[in-house]
Short mmCIF file of C-alpha atoms and ligand atoms in Angstrom, two decimals:
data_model
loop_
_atom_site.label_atom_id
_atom_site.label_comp_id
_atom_site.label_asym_id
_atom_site.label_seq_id
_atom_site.Cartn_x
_atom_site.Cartn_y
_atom_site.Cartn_z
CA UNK A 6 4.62 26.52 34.04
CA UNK A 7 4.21 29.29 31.23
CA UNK A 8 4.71 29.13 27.72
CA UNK A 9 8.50 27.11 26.85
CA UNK A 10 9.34 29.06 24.10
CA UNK A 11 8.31 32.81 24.00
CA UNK A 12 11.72 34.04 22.57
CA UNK A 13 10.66 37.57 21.69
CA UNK A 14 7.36 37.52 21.35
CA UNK A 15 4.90 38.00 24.21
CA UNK A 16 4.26 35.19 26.52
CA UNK A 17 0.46 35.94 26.03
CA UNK A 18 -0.77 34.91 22.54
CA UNK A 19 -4.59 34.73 21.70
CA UNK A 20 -6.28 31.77 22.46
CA UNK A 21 -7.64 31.67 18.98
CA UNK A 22 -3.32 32.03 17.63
CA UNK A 23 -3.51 29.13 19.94
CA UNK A 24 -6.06 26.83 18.47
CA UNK A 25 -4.72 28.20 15.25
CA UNK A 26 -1.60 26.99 14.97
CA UNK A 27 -1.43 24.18 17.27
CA UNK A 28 -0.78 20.63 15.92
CA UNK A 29 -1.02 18.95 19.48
CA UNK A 30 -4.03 17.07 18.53
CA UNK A 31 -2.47 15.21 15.87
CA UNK A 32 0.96 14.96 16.29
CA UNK A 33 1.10 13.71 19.81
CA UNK A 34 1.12 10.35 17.41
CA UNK A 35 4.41 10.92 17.03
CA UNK A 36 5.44 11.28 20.95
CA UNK A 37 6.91 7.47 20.57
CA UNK A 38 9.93 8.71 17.98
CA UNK A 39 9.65 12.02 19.65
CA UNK A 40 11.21 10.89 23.10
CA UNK A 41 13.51 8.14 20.78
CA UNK A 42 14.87 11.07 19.01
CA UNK A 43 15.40 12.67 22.58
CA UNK A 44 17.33 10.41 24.23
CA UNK A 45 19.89 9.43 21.10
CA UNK A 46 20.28 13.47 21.18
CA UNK A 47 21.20 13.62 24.48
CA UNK A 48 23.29 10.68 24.45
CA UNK A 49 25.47 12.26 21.89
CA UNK A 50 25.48 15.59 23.90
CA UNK A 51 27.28 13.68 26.69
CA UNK A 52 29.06 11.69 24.18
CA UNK A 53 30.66 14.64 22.95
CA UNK A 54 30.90 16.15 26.76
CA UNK A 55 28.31 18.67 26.17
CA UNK A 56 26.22 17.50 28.44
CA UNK A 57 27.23 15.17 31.85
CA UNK A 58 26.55 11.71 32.46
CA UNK A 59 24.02 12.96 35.83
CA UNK A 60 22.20 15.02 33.60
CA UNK A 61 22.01 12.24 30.53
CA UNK A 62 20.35 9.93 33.12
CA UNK A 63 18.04 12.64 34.69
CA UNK A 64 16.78 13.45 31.36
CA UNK A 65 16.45 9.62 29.66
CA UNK A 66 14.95 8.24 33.58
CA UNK A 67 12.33 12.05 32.86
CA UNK A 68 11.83 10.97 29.29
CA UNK A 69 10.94 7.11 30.73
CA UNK A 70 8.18 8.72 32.93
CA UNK A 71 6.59 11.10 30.61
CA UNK A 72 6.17 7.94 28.25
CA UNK A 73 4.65 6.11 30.77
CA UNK A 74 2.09 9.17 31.73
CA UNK A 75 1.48 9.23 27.58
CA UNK A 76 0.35 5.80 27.66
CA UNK A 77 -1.42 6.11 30.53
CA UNK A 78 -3.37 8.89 29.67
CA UNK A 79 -2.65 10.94 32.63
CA UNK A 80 -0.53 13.40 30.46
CA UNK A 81 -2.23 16.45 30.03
CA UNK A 82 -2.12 17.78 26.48
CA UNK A 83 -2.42 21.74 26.83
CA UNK A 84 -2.87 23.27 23.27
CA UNK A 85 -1.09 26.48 24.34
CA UNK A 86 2.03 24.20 24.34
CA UNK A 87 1.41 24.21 20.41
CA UNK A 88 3.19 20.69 19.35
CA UNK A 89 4.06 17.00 20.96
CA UNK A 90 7.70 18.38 20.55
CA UNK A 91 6.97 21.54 23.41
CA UNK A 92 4.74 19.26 25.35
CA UNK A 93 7.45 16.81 25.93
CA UNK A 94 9.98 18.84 26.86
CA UNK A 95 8.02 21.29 28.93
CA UNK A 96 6.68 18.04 31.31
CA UNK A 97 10.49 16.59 31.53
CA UNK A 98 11.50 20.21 32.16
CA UNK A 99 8.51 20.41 35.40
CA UNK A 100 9.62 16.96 36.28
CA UNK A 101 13.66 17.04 36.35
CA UNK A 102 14.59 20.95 36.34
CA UNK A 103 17.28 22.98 35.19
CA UNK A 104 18.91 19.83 32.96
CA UNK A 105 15.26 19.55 31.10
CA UNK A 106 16.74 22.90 29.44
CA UNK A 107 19.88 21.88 27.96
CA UNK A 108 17.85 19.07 26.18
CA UNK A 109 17.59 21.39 23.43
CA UNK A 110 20.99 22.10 22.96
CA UNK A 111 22.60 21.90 19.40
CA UNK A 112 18.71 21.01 17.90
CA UNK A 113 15.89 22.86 16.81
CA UNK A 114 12.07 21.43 16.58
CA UNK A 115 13.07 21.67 12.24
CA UNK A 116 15.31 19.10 12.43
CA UNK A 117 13.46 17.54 15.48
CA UNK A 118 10.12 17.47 13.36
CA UNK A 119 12.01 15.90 9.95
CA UNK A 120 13.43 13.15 12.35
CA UNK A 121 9.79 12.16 14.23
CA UNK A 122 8.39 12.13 11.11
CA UNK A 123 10.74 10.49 8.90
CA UNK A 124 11.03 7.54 12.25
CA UNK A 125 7.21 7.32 11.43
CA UNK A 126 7.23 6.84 8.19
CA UNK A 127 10.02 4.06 7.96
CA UNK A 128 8.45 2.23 10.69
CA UNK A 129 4.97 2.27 8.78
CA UNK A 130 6.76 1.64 5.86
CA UNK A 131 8.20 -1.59 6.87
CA UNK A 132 4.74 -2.63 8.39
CA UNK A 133 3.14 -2.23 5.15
CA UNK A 134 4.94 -4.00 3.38
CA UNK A 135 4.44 -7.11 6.19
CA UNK A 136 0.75 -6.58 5.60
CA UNK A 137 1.13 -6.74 1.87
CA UNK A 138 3.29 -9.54 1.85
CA UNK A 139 0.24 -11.47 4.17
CA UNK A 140 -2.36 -10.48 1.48
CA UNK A 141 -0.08 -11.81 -1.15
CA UNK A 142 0.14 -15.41 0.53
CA UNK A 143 -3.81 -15.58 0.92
CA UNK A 144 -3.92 -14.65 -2.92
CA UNK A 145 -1.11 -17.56 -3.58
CA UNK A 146 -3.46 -19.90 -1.64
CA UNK A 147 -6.34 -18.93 -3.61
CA UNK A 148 -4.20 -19.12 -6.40
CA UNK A 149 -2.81 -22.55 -5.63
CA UNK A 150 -6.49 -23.96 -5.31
CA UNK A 151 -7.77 -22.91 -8.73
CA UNK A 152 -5.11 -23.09 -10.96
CA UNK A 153 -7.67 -25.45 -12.89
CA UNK A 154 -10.77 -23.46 -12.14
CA UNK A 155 -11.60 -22.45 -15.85
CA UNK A 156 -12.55 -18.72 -15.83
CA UNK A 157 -13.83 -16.25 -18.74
CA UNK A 158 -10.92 -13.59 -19.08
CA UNK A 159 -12.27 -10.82 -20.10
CA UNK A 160 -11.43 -7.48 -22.46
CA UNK A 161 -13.83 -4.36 -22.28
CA UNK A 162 -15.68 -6.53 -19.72
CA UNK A 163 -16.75 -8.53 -22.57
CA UNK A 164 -15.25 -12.51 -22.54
CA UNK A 165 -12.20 -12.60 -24.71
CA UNK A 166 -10.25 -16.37 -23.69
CA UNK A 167 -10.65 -18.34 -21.11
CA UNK A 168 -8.09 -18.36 -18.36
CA UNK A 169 -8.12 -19.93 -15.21
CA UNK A 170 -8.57 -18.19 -11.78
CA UNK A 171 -5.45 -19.02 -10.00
CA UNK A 172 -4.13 -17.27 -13.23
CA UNK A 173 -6.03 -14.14 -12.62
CA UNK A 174 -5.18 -13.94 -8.50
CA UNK A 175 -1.74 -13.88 -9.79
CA UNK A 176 -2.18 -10.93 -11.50
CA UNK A 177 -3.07 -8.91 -8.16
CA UNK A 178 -0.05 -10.93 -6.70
CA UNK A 179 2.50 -8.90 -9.40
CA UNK A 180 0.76 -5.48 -8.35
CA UNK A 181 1.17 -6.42 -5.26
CA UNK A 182 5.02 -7.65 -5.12
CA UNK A 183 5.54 -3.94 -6.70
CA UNK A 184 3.78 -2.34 -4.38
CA UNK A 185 6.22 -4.39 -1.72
CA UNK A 186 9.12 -3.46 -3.81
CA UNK A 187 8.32 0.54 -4.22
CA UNK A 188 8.11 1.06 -0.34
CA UNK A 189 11.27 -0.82 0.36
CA UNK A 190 13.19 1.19 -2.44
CA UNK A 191 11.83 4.46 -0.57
CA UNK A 192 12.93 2.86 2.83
CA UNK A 193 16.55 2.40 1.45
CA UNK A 194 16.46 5.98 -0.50
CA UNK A 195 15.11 7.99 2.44
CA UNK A 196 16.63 5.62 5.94
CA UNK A 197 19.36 8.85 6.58
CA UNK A 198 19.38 10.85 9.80
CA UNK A 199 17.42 14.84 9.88
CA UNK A 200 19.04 14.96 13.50
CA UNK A 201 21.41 17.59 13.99
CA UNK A 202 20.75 20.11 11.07
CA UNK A 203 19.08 22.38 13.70
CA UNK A 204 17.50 25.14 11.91
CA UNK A 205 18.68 25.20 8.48
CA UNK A 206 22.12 25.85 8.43
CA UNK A 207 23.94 23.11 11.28
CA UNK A 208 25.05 24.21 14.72
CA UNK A 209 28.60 25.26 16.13
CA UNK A 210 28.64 22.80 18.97
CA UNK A 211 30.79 19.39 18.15
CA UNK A 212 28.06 17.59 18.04
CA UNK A 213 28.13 13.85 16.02
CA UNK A 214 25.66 13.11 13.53
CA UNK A 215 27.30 9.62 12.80
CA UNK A 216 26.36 8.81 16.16
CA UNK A 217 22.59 9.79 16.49
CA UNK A 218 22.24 8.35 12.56
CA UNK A 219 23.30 5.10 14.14
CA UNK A 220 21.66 4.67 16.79
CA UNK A 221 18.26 5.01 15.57
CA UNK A 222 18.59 3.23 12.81
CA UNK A 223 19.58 5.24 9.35
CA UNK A 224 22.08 4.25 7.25
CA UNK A 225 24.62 7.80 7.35
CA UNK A 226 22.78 11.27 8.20
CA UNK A 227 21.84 13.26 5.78
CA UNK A 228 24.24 15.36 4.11
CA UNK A 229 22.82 18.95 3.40
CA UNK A 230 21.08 20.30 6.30
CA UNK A 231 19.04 23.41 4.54
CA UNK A 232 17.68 20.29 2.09
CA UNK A 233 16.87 18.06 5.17
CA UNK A 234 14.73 20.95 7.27
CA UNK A 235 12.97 21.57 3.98
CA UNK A 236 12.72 17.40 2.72
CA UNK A 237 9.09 15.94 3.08
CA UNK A 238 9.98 13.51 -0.71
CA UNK A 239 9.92 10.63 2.32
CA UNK A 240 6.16 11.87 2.82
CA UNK A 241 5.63 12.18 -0.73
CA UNK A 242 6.55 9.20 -1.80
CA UNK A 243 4.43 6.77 1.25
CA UNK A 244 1.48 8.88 -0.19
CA UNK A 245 2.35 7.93 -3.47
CA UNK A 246 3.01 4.13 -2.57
CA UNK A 247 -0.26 4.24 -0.57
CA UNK A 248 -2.30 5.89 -3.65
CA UNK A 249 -0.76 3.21 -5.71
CA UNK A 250 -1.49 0.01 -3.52
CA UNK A 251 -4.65 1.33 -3.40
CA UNK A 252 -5.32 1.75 -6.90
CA UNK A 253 -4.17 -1.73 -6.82
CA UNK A 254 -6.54 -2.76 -4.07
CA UNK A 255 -9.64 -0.96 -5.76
CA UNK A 256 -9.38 -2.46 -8.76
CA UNK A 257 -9.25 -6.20 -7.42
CA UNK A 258 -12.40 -4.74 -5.15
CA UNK A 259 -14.18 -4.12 -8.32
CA UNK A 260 -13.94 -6.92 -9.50
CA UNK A 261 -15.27 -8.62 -6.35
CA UNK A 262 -18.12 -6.11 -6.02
CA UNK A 263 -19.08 -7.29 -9.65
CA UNK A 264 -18.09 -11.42 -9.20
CA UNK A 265 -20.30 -11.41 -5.82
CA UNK A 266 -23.57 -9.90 -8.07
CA UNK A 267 -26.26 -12.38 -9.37
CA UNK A 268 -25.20 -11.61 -12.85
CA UNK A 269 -21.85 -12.91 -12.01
CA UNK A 270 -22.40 -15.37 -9.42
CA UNK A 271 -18.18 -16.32 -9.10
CA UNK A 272 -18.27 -15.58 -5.30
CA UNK A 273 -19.68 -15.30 -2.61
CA UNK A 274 -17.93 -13.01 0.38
CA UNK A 275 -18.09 -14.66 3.97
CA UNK A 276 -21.32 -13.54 6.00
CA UNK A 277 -18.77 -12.90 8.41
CA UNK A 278 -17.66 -9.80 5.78
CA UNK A 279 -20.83 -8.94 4.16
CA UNK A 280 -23.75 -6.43 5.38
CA UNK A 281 -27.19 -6.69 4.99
CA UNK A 282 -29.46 -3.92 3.94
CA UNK A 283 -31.75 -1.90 6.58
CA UNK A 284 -35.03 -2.31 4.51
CA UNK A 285 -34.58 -5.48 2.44
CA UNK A 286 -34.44 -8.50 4.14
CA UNK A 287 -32.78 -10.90 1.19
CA UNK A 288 -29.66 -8.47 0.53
CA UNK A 289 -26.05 -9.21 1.37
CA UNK A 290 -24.03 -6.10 0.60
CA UNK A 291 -20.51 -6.23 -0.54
CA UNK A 292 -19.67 -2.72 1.62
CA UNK A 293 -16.26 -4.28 2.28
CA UNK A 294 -14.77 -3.85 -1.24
CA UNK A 295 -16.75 -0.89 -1.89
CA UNK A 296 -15.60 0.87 1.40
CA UNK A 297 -12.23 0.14 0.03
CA UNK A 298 -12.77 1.17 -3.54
CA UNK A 299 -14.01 4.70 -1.89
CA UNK A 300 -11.61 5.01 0.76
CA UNK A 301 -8.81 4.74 -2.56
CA UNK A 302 -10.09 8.52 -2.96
CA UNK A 303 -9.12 10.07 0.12
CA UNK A 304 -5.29 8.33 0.09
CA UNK A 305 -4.97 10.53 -3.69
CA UNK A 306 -6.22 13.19 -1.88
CA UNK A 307 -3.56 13.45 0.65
CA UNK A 308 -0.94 12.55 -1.88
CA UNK A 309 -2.37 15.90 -4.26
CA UNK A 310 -2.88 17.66 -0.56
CA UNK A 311 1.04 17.83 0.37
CA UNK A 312 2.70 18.03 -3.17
CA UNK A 313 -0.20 21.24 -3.42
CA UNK A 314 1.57 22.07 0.13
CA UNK A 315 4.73 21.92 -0.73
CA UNK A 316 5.29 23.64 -4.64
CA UNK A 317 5.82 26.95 -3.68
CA UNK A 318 7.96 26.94 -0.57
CA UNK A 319 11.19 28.81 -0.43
CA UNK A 320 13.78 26.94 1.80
CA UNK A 321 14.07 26.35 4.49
CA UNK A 322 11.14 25.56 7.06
CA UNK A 323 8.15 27.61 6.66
CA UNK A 324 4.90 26.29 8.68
CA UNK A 325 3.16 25.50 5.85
CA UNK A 326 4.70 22.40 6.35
CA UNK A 327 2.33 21.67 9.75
CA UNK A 328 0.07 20.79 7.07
CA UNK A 329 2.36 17.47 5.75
CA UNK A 330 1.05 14.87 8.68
CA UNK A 331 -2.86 14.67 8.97
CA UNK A 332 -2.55 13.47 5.64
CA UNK A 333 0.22 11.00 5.81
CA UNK A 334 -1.01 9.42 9.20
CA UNK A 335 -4.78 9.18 7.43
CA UNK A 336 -3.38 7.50 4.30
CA UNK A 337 -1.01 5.30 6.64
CA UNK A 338 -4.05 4.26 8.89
CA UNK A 339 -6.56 3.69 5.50
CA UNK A 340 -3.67 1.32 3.82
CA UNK A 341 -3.13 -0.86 7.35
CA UNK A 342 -6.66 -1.21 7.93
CA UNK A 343 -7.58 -1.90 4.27
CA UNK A 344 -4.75 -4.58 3.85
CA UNK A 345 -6.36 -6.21 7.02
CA UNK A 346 -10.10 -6.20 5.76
CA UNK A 347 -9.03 -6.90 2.52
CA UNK A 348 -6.83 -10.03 3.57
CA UNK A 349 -9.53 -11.41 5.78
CA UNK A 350 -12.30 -11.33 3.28
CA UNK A 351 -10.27 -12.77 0.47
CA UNK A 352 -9.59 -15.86 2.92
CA UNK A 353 -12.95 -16.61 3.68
CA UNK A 354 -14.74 -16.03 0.36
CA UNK A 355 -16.07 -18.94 -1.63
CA UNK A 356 -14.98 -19.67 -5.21
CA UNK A 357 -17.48 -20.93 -7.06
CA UNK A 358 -16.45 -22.90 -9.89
CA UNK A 359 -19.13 -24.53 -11.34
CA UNK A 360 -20.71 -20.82 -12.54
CA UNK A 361 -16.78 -19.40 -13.71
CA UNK A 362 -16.66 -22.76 -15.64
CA UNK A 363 -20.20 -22.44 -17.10
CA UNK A 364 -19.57 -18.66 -17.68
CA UNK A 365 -16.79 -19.64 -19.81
CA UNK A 366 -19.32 -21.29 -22.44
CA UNK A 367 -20.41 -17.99 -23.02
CA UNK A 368 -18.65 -15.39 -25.94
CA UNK A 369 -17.33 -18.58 -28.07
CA UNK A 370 -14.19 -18.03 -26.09
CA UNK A 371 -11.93 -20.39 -28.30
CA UNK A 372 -12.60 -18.20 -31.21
CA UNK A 373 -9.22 -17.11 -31.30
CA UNK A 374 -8.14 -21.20 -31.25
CA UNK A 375 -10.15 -21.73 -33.77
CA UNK A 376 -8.71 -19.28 -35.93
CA UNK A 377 -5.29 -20.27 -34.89
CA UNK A 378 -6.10 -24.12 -36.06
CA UNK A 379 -7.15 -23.09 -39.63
CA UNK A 380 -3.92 -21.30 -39.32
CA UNK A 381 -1.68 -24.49 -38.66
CA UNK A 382 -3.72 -27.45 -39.39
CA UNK A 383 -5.43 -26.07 -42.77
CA UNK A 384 -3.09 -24.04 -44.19
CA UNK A 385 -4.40 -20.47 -44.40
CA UNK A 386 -3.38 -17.24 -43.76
CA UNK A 387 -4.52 -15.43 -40.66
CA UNK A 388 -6.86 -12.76 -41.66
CA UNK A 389 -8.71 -15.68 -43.95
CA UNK A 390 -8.94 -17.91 -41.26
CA UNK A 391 -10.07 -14.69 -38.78
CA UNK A 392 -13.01 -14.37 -41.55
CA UNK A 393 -14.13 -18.22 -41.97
CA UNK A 394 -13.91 -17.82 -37.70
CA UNK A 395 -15.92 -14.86 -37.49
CA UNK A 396 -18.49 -17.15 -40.18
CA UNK A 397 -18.57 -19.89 -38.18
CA UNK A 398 -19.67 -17.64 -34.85
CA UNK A 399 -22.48 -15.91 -36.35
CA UNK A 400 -23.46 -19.46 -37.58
CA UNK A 401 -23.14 -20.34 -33.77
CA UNK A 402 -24.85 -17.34 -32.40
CA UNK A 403 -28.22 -18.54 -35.20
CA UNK A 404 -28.26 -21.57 -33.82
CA UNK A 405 -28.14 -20.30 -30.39
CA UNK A 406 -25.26 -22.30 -29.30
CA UNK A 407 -21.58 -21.61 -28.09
CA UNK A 408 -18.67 -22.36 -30.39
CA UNK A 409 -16.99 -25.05 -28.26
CA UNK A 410 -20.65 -26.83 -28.75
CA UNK A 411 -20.13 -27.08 -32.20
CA UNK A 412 -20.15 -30.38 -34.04
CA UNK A 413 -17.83 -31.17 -36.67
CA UNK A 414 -20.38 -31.60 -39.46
CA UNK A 415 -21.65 -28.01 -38.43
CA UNK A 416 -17.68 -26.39 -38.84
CA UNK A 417 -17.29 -28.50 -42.00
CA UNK A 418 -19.94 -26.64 -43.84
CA UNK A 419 -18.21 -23.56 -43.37
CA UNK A 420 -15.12 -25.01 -44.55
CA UNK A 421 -14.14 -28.55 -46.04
CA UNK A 422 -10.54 -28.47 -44.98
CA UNK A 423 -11.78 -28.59 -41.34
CA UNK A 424 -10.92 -31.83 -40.08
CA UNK A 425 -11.74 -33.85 -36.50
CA UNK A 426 -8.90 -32.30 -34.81
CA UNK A 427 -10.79 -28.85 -34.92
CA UNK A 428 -12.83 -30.23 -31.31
CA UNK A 429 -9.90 -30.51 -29.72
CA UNK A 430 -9.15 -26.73 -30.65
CA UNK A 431 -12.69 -25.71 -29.56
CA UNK A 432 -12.26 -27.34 -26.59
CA UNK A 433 -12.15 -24.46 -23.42
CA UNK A 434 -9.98 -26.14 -21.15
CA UNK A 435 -7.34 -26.85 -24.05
CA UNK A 436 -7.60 -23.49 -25.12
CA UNK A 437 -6.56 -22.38 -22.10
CA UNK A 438 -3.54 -24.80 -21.43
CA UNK A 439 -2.73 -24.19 -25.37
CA UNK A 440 -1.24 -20.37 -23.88
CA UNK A 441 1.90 -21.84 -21.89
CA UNK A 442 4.36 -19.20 -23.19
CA UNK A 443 6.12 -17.63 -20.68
CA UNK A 444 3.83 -15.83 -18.32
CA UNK A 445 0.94 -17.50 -19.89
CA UNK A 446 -2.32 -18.82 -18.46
CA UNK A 447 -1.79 -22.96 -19.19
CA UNK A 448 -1.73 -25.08 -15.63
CA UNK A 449 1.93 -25.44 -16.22
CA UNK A 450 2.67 -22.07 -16.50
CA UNK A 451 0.69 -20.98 -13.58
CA UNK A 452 1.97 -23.44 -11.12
CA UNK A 453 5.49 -22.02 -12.76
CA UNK A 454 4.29 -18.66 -11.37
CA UNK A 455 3.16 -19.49 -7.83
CA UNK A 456 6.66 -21.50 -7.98
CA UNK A 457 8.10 -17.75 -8.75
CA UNK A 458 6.09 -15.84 -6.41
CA UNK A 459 6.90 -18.78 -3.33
CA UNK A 460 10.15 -18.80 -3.70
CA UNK A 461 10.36 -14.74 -3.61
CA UNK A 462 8.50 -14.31 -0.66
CA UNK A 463 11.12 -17.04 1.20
CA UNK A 464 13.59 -15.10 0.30
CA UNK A 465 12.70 -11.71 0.75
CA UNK A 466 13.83 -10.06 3.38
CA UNK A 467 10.92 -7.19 5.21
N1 LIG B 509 4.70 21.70 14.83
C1 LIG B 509 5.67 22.03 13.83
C2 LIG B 509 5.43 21.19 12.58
O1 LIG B 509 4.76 20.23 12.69
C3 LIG B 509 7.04 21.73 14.34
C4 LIG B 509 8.14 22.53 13.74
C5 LIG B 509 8.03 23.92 14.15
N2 LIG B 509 9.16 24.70 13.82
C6 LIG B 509 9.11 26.02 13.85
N3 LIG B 509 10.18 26.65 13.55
N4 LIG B 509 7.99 26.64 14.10
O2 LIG B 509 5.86 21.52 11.51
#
């Protein structure tokens, strides 16, 4: 069989116009929602007596069996055919005749592209936010097992208070319950029905958009057919949701890249996802979390690829807009396979507390408790007792020690008023429960948060 669609043009294109402006190669991925969209289209045809029932069932039992030679492999993908869209329809048109040709009735491939695509992008949507919601548990775990492992917290990357680490997994599972929270607010602003628009401006069979909208799933179609042909915000905004997770997922990478080095020494990653080096026998690599911190480059890129795309297009469909899937189907297949990694090698990682613990007696972390004890206990105003602190930490850093080492007959020289009570100030692990404000880092008010973050997750709904 020849080319489906010639129209007016001649039936014999260059192969090079072929290879040109084909997008076979990629977006047979979408023959799944492609042949979904097919058969709720033709169901409405003969729901609205366009089509007949015999001609329904030749074209949904034809639609069954080019499926099954898709996933089979025995479909033969002909670039001439120029898109998944042609390709399907030409095969059911070889395999059930003359009613293969009425398929097409009351659609065109602009609305038939904005619906496989959109399909694709809710259903990847969802399963994001199912892998995100995974990663988020492991982190709770982690979370629930060190909720009294005392950690430096740092500012600048220089030791500011200590915290614990449960605390700081937490902070990844906030990012994290956004990121969950942005993708389902796209779902719900973007689950309505391209089907039916046809070109740009609707069609003048009786066709029912209620009905298509329906059954696959949307909410109502969409209600301006020149904005629906032309709509890719759906794309837009998984790019941007990706890009964002994966800033997300970066940064906590970052931080594991650095914690796994000797100077660190928190963790240790799982041989099971580490690499060693080719030429030095000792090494164990952290390429996990740096494969993930790089990969966060190419999901901007295809975010700043399709906005770039799309700023200067007049309505309605122009083919520019070929352009709007390599991109989103890379960034979707770079989030699911980082969540995976990611999850994985956060569950089998060791914590290890002794050195986060020890790490903390560097930086005189309770300076700001001491400060704050001069404050209440002695009577002064803040920016004295912020000098007499800073004092006391040079006379620290002399003497080669940390401040929580201090003794009280050391303190008392830099100021009489100090009194016994002072240790207890100094002391890390009371500096760190002395922050239980809301949202702060004290035991209590980190089991509070995994309390929070539990009893979300039970009741959110993917
Ligand atoms: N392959 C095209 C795309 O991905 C399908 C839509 C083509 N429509 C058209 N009028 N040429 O955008």
């Amino acid at each position: 069989m020849g080319k489906l669609a010639t129209g007016r043009a001649s039936s014999k294109s260059s192969k090079l116009l072929d290879e040109f402006n084909a997008s076979l190669m990629f977006d047979k991925k979408l023959y799944a929602e492609d042949i979904e969209g097919s058969i709720a289209h033709a169901s409405m045809l003969q729901a609205q007596d366009i089509i007949s029932q015999r001609e329904l069932h030749q074209i949904i039992g034809g639609l069954a069996q080019v499926k099954k030679e898709i996933e089979e492999s025995s479909f033969v993908f002909d670039i001439a055919d120029e898109d998944i869209h042609m390709a399907i329809e030409k095969r059911l048109t070889e395999i059930i005749g003359d009613a293969g040709k009425k398929l097409h009735t009351a659609r065109s491939r602009n609305d038939q592209v904005a619906l496989d695509f959109r399909l694709y992008v809710q259903k990847n949507s969802k399963n994001l936010e199912k892998l995100i919601l995974k990663l988020i548990e492991t982190l709770l775990d982690i979370a629930d097992a060190n909720s009294s492992t005392l950690l430096p917290g740092f500012t600048h990357l220089q030791h500011a208070q200590p915290i614990n680490f449960g605390y700081h997994m937490l902070a990844y599972v906030a990012m994290f319950q956004r990121d969950i929270l942005r993708f389902s607010d796209s779902f719900k602003r973007n689950n309505f029905s391209p089907l039916g628009c046809a070109a740009l401006a609707g069609t003048p069979y009786k066709i029912d958009r209620d009905y298509t909208a329906k059954k696959l799933g949307f909410d109502a179609p969409t209600v301006n057919c020149l904005d629906t042909v032309s709509d890719r915000d759906f794309a837009l905004e998984i790019l941007f949701n990706i890009s964002t997770l994966m800033t997300h997922i970066s940064r906590l990478c970052e931080e594991l890249v650095l914690w796994s080095s000797s100077e660190f020494g928190f963790i240790s990653l799982s041989d099971e996802y580490s690499t060693s080096s080719s030429i030095m026998p000792q090494k164990k690599n952290p390429d996990v979390p740096e494969l993930l911190r790089g990969k966060t480059g190419r999901v901007y890129g295809n975010l700043i690829s399709l906005l770039t795309v799309l700023k200067g297009l007049p309505l309605a469909y122009n083919k520019d807009m070929q352009e709007d899937k390599e991109g989103v189907f890379d960034s979707v297949e770079t989030a699911t396979i980082s969540l995976r990694i990611l999850n994985e090698a956060m569950a089998t990682m060791s914590v290890h507390i002794d050195v986060m613990e020890n790490g903390c007696k560097v930086g005189h972390l309770s300076a700001t408790d001491l400060a704050d004890y001069l404050v209440r206990e002695c009577d002064m105003a803040f920016r004295d007792a912020y000098k007499i602190t800073g004092a006391i930490v040079a006379q620290a850093e002399k003497s080669g020690i940390d401040l929580s080492e201090m003794s009280l007959e050391e303190l008392k020289v830099a100021d009489s008023r100090i009194n016994e009570n002072v240790l207890e100030f100094l002391n890390l692990r009371n500096s760190m429960n002395a922050r239980a404000s809301y949202g702060g880092t004290s035991i209590k008010s980190t089991k509070d948060q995994i309390k929070y973050f539990k009893k979300w997750i039970e009741n959110y709904d993917v």
